XYZ file of C-alpha atoms in Angstrom:
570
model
C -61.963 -48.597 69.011
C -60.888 -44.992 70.242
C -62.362 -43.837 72.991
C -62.900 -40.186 74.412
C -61.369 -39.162 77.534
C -62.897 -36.694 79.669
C -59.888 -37.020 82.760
C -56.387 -35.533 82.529
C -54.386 -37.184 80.538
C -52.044 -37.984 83.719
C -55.743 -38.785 85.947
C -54.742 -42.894 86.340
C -57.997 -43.003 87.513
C -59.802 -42.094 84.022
C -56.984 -44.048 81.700
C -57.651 -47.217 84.488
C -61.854 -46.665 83.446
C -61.102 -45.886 79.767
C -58.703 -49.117 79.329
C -61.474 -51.421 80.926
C -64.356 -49.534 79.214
C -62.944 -50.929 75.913
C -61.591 -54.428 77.266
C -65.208 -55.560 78.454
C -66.672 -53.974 75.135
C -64.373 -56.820 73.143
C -65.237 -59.787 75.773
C -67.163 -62.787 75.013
C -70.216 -63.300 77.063
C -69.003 -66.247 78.796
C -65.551 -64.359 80.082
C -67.843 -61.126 80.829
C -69.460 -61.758 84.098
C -65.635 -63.622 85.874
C -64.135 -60.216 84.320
C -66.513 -57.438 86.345
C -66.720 -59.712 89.365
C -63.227 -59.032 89.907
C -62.877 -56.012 88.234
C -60.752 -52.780 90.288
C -63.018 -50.271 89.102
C -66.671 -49.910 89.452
C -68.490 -51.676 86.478
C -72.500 -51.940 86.268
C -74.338 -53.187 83.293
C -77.465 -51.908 81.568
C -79.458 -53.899 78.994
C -80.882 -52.673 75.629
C -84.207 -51.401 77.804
C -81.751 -49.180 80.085
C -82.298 -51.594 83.301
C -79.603 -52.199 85.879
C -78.853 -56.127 85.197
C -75.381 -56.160 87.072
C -73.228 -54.397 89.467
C -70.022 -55.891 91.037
C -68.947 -54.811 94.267
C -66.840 -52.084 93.401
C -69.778 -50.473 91.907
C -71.912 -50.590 94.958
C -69.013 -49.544 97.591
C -68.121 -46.538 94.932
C -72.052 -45.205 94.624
C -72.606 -46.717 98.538
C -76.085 -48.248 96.649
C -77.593 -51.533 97.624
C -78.363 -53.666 95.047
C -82.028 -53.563 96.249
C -81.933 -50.466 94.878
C -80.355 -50.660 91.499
C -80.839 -54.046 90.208
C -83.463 -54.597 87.658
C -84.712 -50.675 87.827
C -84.495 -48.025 85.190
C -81.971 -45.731 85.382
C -84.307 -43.382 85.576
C -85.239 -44.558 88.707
C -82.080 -44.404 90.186
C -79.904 -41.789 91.527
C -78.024 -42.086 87.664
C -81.091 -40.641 86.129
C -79.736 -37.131 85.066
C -77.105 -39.198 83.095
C -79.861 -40.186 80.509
C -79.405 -37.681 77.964
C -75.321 -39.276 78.210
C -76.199 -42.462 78.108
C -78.973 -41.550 74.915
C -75.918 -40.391 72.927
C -73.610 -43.286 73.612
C -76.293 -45.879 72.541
C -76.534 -43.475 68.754
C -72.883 -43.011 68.222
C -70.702 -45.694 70.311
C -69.134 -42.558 71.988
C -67.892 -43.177 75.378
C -68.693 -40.411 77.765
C -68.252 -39.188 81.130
C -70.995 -38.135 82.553
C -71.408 -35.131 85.280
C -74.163 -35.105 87.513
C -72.460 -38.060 89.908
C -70.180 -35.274 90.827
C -72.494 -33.863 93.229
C -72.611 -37.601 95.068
C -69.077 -38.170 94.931
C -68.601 -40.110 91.683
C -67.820 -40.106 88.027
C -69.352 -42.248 85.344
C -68.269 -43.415 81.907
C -70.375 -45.156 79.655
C -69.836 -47.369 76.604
C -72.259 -49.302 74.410
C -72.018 -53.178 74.381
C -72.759 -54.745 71.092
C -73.047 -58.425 69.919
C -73.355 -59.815 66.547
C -73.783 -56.102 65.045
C -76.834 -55.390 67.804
C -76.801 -53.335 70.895
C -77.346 -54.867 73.640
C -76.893 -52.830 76.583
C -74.469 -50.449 77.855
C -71.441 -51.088 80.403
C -71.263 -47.849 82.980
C -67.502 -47.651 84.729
C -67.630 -45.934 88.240
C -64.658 -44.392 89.947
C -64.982 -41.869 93.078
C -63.905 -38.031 93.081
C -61.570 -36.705 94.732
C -62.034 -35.093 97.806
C -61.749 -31.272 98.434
C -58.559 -31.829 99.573
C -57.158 -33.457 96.382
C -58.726 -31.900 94.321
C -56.609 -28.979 95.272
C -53.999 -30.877 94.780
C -54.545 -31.731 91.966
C -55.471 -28.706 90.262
C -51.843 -27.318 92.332
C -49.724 -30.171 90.429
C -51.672 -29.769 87.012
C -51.055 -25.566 87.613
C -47.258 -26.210 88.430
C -46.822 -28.700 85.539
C -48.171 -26.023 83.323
C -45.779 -23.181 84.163
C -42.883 -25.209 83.893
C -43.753 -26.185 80.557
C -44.588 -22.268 79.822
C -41.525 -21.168 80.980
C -39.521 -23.496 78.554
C -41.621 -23.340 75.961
C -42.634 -20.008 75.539
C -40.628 -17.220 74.526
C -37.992 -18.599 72.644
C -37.164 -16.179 70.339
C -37.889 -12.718 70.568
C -40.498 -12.814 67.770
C -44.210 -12.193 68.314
C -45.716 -14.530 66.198
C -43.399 -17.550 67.261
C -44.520 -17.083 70.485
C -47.518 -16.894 69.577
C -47.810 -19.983 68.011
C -45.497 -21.521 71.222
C -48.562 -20.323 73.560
C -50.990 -21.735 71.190
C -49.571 -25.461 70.884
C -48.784 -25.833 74.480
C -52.495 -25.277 75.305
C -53.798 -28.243 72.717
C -54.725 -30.896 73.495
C -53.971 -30.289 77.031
C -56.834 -27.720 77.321
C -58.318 -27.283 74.038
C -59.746 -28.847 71.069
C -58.629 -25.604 69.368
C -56.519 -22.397 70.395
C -56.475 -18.987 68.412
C -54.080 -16.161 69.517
C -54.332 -12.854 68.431
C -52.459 -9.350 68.846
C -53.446 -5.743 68.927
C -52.119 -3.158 66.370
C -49.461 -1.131 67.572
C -51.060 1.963 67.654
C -53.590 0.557 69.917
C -51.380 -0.923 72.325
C -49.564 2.266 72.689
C -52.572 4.470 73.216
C -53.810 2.218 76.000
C -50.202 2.710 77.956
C -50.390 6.453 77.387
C -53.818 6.599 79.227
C -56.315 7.743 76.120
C -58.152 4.619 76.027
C -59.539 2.180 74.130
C -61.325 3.229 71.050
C -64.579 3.105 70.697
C -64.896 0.143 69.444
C -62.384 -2.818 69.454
C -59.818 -2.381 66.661
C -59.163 -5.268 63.759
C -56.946 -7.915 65.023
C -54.294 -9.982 63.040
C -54.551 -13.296 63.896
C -50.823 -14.494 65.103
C -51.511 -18.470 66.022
C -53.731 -21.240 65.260
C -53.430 -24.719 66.577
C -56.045 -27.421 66.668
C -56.053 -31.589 67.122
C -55.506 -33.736 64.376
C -59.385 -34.375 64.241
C -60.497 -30.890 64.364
C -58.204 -29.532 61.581
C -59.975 -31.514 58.816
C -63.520 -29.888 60.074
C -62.287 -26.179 60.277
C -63.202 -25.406 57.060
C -63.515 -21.190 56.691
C -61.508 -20.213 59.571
C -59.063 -17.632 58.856
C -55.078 -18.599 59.344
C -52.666 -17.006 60.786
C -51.841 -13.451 59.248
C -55.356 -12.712 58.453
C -56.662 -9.263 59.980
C -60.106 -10.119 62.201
C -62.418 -7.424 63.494
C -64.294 -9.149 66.086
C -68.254 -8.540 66.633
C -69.285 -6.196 69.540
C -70.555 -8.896 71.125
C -68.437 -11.387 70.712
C -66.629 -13.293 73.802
C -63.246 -11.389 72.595
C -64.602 -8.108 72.322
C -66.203 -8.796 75.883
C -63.028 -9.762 77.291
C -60.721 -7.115 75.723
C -63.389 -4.377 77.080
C -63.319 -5.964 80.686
C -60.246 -7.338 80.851
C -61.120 -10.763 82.275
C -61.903 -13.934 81.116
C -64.795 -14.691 79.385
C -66.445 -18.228 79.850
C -69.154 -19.931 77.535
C -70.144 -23.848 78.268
C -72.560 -26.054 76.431
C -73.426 -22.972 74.029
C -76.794 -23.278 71.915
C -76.490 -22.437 68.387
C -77.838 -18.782 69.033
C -75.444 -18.024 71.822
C -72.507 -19.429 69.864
C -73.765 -17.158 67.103
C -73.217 -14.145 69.296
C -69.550 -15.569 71.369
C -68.370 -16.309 67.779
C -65.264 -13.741 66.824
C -67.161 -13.071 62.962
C -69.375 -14.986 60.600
C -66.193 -17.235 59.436
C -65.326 -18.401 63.251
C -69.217 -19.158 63.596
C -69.407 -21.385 60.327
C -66.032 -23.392 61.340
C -67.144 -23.503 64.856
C -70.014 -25.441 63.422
C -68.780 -27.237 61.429
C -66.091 -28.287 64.606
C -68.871 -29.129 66.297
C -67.739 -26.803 68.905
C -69.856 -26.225 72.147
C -67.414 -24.206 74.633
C -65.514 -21.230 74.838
C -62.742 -19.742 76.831
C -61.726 -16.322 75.954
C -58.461 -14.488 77.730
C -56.841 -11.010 77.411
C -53.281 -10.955 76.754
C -52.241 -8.326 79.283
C -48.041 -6.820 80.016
C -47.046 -4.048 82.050
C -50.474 -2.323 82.190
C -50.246 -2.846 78.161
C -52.946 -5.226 76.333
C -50.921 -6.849 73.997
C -53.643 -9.390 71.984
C -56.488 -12.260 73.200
C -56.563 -15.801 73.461
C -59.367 -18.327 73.123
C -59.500 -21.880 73.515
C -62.668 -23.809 72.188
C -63.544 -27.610 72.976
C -65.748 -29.743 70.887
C -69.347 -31.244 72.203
C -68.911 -34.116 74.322
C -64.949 -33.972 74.457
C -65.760 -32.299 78.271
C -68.083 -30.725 80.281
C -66.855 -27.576 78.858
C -64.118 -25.336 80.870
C -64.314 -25.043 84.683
C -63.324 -21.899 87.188
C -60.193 -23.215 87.981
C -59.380 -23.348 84.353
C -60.475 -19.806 83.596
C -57.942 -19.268 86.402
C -54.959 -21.228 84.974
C -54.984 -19.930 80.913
C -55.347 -16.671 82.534
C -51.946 -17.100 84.413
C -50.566 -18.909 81.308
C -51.515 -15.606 79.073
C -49.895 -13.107 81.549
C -46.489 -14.814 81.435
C -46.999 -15.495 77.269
C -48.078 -11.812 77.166
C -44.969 -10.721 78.724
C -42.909 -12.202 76.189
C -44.748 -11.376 73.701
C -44.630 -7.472 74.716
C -41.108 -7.732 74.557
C -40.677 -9.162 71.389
C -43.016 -6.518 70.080
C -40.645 -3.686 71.943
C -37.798 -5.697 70.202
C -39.282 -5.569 67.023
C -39.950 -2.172 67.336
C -36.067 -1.310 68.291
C -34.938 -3.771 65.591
C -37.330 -1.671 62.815
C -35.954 1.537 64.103
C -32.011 0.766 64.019
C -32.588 -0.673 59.997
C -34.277 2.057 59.046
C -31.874 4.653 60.309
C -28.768 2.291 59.053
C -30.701 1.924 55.726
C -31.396 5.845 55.185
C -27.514 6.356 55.957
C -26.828 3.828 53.412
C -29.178 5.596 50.828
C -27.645 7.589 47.994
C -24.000 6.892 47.694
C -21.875 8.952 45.914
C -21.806 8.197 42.376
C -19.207 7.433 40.189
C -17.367 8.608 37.085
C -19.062 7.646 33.701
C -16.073 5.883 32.939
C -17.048 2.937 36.163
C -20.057 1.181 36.186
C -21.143 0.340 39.955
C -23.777 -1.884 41.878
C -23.930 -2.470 45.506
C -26.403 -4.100 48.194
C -26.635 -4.683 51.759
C -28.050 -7.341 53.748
C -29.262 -7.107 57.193
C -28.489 -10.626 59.320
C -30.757 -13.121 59.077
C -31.125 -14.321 62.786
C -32.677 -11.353 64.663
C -29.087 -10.192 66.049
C -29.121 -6.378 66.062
C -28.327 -5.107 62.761
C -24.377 -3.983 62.048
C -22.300 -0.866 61.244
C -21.958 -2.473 57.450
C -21.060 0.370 55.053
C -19.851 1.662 51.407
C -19.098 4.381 49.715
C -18.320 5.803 46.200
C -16.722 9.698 45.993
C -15.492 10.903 42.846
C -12.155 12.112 42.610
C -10.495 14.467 39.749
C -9.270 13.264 36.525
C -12.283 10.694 35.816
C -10.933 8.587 39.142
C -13.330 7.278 41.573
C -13.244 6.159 45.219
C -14.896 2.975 46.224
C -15.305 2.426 50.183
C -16.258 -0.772 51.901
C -16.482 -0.634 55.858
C -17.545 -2.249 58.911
C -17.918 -0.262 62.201
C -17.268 -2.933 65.344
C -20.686 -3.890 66.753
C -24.317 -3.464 66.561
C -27.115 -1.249 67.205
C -27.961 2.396 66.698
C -24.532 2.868 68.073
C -22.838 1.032 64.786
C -24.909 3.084 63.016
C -24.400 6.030 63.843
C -20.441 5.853 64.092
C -21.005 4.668 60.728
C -22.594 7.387 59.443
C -19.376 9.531 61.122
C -17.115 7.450 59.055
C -18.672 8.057 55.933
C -18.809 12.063 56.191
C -14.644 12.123 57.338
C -14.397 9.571 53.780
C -16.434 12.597 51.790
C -13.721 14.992 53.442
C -10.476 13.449 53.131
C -11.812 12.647 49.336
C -11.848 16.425 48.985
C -8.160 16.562 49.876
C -6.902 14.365 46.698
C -5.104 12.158 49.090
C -4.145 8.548 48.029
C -5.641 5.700 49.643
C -2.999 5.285 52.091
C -3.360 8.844 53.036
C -6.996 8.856 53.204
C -6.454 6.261 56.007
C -3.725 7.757 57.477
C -6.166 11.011 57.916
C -9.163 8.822 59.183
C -7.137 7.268 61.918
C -5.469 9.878 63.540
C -9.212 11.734 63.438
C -11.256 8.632 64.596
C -8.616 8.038 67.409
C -8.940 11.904 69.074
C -12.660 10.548 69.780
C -12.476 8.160 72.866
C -16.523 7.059 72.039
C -15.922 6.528 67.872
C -15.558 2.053 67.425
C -12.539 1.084 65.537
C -13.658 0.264 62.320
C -12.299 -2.429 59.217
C -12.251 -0.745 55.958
C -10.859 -1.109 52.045
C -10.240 1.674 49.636
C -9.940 1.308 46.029
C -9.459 4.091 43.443
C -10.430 3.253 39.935
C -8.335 5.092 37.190
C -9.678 3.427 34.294
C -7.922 6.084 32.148
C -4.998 4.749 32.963
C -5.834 1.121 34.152
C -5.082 0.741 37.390
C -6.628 0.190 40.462
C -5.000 1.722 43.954
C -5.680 -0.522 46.973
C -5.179 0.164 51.050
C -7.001 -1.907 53.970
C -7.373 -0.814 57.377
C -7.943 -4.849 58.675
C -10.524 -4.960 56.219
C -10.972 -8.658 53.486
C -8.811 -8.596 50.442
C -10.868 -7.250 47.093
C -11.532 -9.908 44.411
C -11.179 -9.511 40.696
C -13.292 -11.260 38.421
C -12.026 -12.124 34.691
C -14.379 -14.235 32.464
C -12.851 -17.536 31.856
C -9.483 -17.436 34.426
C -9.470 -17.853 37.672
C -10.466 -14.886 40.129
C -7.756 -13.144 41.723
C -7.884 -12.067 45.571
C -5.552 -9.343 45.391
C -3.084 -9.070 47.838
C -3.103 -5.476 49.783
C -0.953 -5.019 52.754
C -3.023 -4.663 55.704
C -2.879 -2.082 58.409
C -4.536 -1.879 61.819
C -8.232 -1.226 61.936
C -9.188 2.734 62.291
C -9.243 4.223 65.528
C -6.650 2.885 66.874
C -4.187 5.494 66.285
C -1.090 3.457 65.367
C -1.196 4.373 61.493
C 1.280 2.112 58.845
C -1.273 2.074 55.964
C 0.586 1.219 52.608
C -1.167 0.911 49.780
C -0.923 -1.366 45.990
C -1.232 -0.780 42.695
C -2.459 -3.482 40.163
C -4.017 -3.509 36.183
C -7.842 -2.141 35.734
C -8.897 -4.186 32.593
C -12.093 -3.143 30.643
C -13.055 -7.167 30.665
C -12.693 -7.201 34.588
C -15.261 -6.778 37.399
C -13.880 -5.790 41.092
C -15.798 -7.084 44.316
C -15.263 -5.501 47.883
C -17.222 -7.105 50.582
C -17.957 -7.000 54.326
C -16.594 -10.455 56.536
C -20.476 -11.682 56.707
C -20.612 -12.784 52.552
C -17.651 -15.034 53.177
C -17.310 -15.938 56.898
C -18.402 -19.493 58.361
C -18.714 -20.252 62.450
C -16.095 -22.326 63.574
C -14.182 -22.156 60.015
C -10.563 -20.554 59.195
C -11.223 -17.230 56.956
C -8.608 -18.464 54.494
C -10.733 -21.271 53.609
C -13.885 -19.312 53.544
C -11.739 -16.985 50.823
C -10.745 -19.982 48.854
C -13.996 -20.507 48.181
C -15.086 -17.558 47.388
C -12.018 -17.182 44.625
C -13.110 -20.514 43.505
C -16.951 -19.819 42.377
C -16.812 -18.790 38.353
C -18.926 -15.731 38.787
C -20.772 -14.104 35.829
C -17.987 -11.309 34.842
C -19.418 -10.476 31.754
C -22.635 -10.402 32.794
C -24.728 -7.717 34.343
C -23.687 -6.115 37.635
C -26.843 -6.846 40.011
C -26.637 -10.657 38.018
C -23.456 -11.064 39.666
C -23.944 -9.524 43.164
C -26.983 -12.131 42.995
C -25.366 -15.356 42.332
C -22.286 -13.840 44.811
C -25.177 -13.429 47.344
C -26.796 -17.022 46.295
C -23.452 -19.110 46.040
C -21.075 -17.518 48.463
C -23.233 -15.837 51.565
C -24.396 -18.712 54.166
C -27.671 -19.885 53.965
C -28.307 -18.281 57.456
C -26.922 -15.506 57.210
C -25.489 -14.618 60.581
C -24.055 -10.951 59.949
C -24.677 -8.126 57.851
C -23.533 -7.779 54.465
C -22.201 -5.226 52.501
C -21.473 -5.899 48.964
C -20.244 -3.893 45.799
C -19.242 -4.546 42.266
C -17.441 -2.095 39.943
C -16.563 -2.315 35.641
C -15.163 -0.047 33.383
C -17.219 0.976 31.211
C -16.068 0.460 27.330
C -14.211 3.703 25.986
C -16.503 4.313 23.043
């Protein structure tokens, strides 16, 4: 039979009780009375009528109680009488429970029905004493340190809000909660509070970042909102209370009306009921003078005595160092947003090509929250129905990529102007890039489609080979001498010439479609050349299944794709 327990789960003293609790509740009566005698622990006995009818000697040394005074009286007649109401609700639902008014004297109590044959019969009562002042401080001291450690390899991960989040919830249940909801602010809130205007009026909708609960407690949730739904909590709610004050904000043993009120909103109060819970513990999530979100940790009726100063004290010092990381992977995510939407608006609106080249493209930031890439193409259309394709990619990440990027692509615009080959174009770019001691060296490919008369022109500054794609025969990576990256100065671009066919799709590519960690580029080109892509297909079909098939599964640099065609002379 389970049994509750209402110590720390590293207290010896309440697994010691616990594991006896449920031995004597499975002895025979004729092993029962040789087991308390010498029993460790404190064990008295109560019969159906709630008499003492045993004590060993434990018990009495623990309580310092003569047996005079205990045997064959009531417990209400004894210094256990506030533990009635306990002891009441063990006898209706087998329950064991700890019970709290021996704390005062210097003891805890748990209790456990005894049955026989199907009937009650009495109740066993396990006795240990409390610490003194002096451990207790210790106690709370190694159960505070234990905690922190945990935190600070646990939480904050990953610089993403919602996995910490959910980090800060889990570590708090079951340790401290039957059930732990995080929360965060809006960002235009949090903002406004660090530039001094306040808080609004009223507290602002929250979106609900982390949920964790016990295995028992999830079945019995029923209408709570999950994580990503947006909450506006009540005005008097314990996290509106705490937001406003910025403190914590405690709630034990709540009646139904006062739960009504601490409740978040009229879903939280209906799965609060139906959780049976009783206690609340609500804490601001508070970095750098910023209030970054609320936490609140709920225990169900009779799992505890409901949450003490000292653990107001230690989720509050668990949600400052969560809060911090979850500020900064906010402040990250804000940096992050900013860089891909500047590299994305440079990226929008290409040139575009001749009507005699059809053309698709994409780009894909990485997929494992590195700072986004310098990643580029372009298409410039050249006299005599020929067109320029560009594929680039700037060394490093950041704004920085970016904007060098962007550089790259005006000086391609230019030097398209000039009717220069590819070689030439290169030639021009390098010697420019290199006057500018700040510009990154970057990889890039040129192509020139002259579908008029079928050829391509190919030159690489460093940059992957270009891939044609034939329906039915095998793709061909086409061989283009390659030069030093741009920038450097050193020049020696040459260029090659090889068949356009109407029945024939080109591919030009950044390093992060084909690249593997830890694997030799020509094999990650081999299999690229080896995947029978659609070439008769649509464009965007085929940059789909080139994306699907031939870019990792975590993809751990940008990409920058394109596909070109000539279109059928009509």
């Amino acid at each position: 039979m389970d049994m509750d327990d209402g110590y720390s789960r590293s207290d010896p003293r309440g697994g010691r009780a616990d594991a006896l609790l449920g031995t004597i509740a499975s002895l025979s009566s004729e092993l029962l009375a040789d087991v308390l005698a010498g029993a460790p622990v404190g064990m008295g006995l109560l019969d159906a009528e709630l008499r003492w009818i045993y004590a060993n000697s434990a018990f009495l040394e623990t309580t310092g109680l003569e047996s005079a005074r205990l045997l064959s009286r009531p417990v209400a007649a004894t210094p256990f009488a506030a533990d009635l109401p306990t002891i009441s609700r063990v006898l209706a639902d087998a329950d064991a429970r700890e019970a709290n008014s021996g704390t005062a004297t210097g003891w805890h109590v748990r209790y456990r029905r005894l049955e026989a044959d199907g009937q009650v019969v009495g109740v066993v009562a396990a006795v240990t004493p409390s610490p003194t002042g002096h451990q207790r401080e210790l106690d709370q001291a190694r159960r505070r340190l234990a905690l922190q450690a945990a935190a600070a390899e646990r939480i904050g991960t990953t610089l993403d809000v919602d996995i910490t989040c959910i980090e800060l919830a889990e570590l708090t249940v079951p340790a401290m909660a039957d059930l732990t909801i995080v929360e965060v602010m809006p960002h235009d809130f949090v903002d406004r509070g660090q530039s001094g205007q306040g808080a609004p009026p009223e507290t602002p909708r929250m979106r609900r970042a982390a949920l964790a609960c016990t295995p028992e407690l999830r079945r019995r949730l029923g209408p709570l909102a999950l994580p990503g739904a947006s909450i506006r909590p009540g005005a008097d709610s314990a996290v509106a209370r705490s937001l406003a004050e910025g403190r914590p904000v405690v709630g034990n043993l709540l009646s139904d009306d006062e739960l009504a009120d601490w409740a978040e909103s009229r879903e939280t109060l209906a799965a609060y009921k139906l959780a049976d819970i009783d206690s609340v513990l609500t804490v601001p999530l508070s970095a750098r003078g910023r209030l970054v979100g609320v936490m609140t940790l709920a225990r169900s009726r009779g799992t505890s005595k409901g949450f003490t100063d000292d653990d107001a004290v230690l989720v509050q010092d668990l949600a400052d160092r969560a809060a911090v990381s979850v500020e900064n992977a906010r402040q990250y995510a804000d940096s992050q947003s900013v860089t891909l939407e500047l590299q994305r608006a440079l990226l929008v609106e290409p040139g575009r090509p001749h009507s005699n080249l059809e053309v698709a493209a994409r780009y894909r930031p990485s997929g494992n929250r590195a700072l986004v890439g310098g990643d580029w193409y372009e298409i410039v259309r050249l006299p005599f129905g020929r067109t320029l394709l560009v594929m680039g990619d700037v060394m490093g990440h950041g704004v920085e990529a970016a904007v060098d990027m962007s550089i790259y692509r005006s000086a391609i615009r230019d030097a398209g102007g000039m009717d220069l080959p590819p070689h030439g174009i290169l030639r021009h770019l390098d010697t420019l890039i290199a006057r500018d001691e700040s510009a990154r060296p970057a990889t890039c490919l040129l192509g020139v489609a002259d579908p008029n008369r079928g050829r391509w022109t190919f030159a690489s500054a460093g940059h992957l080979p270009p891939a044609l794609f034939v329906a039915d025969r095998p793709t061909e990576l086409v061989t283009v001498p390659t030069g030093p990256p741009l920038g450097t100065g050193l020049g020696g671009y040459e260029q090659v010439i090889v068949d356009l066919r109407e029945d024939q799709v080109l591919l030009i590519y950044t390093d992060g479609l084909v690249e593997r960690r830890g694997e030799d580029i020509d094999v990650s080109l081999a299999r690229l050349a080896s995947l029978p892509l659609p070439a008769g297909g649509g464009l965007e079909d085929l940059l789909d299944d080139a994306l699907r098939l031939v870019a990792p599964a975590a993809i751990e640099d940008d990409i920058a794709i394109l596909a070109a065609r000539a279109t059928p002379r009509s």
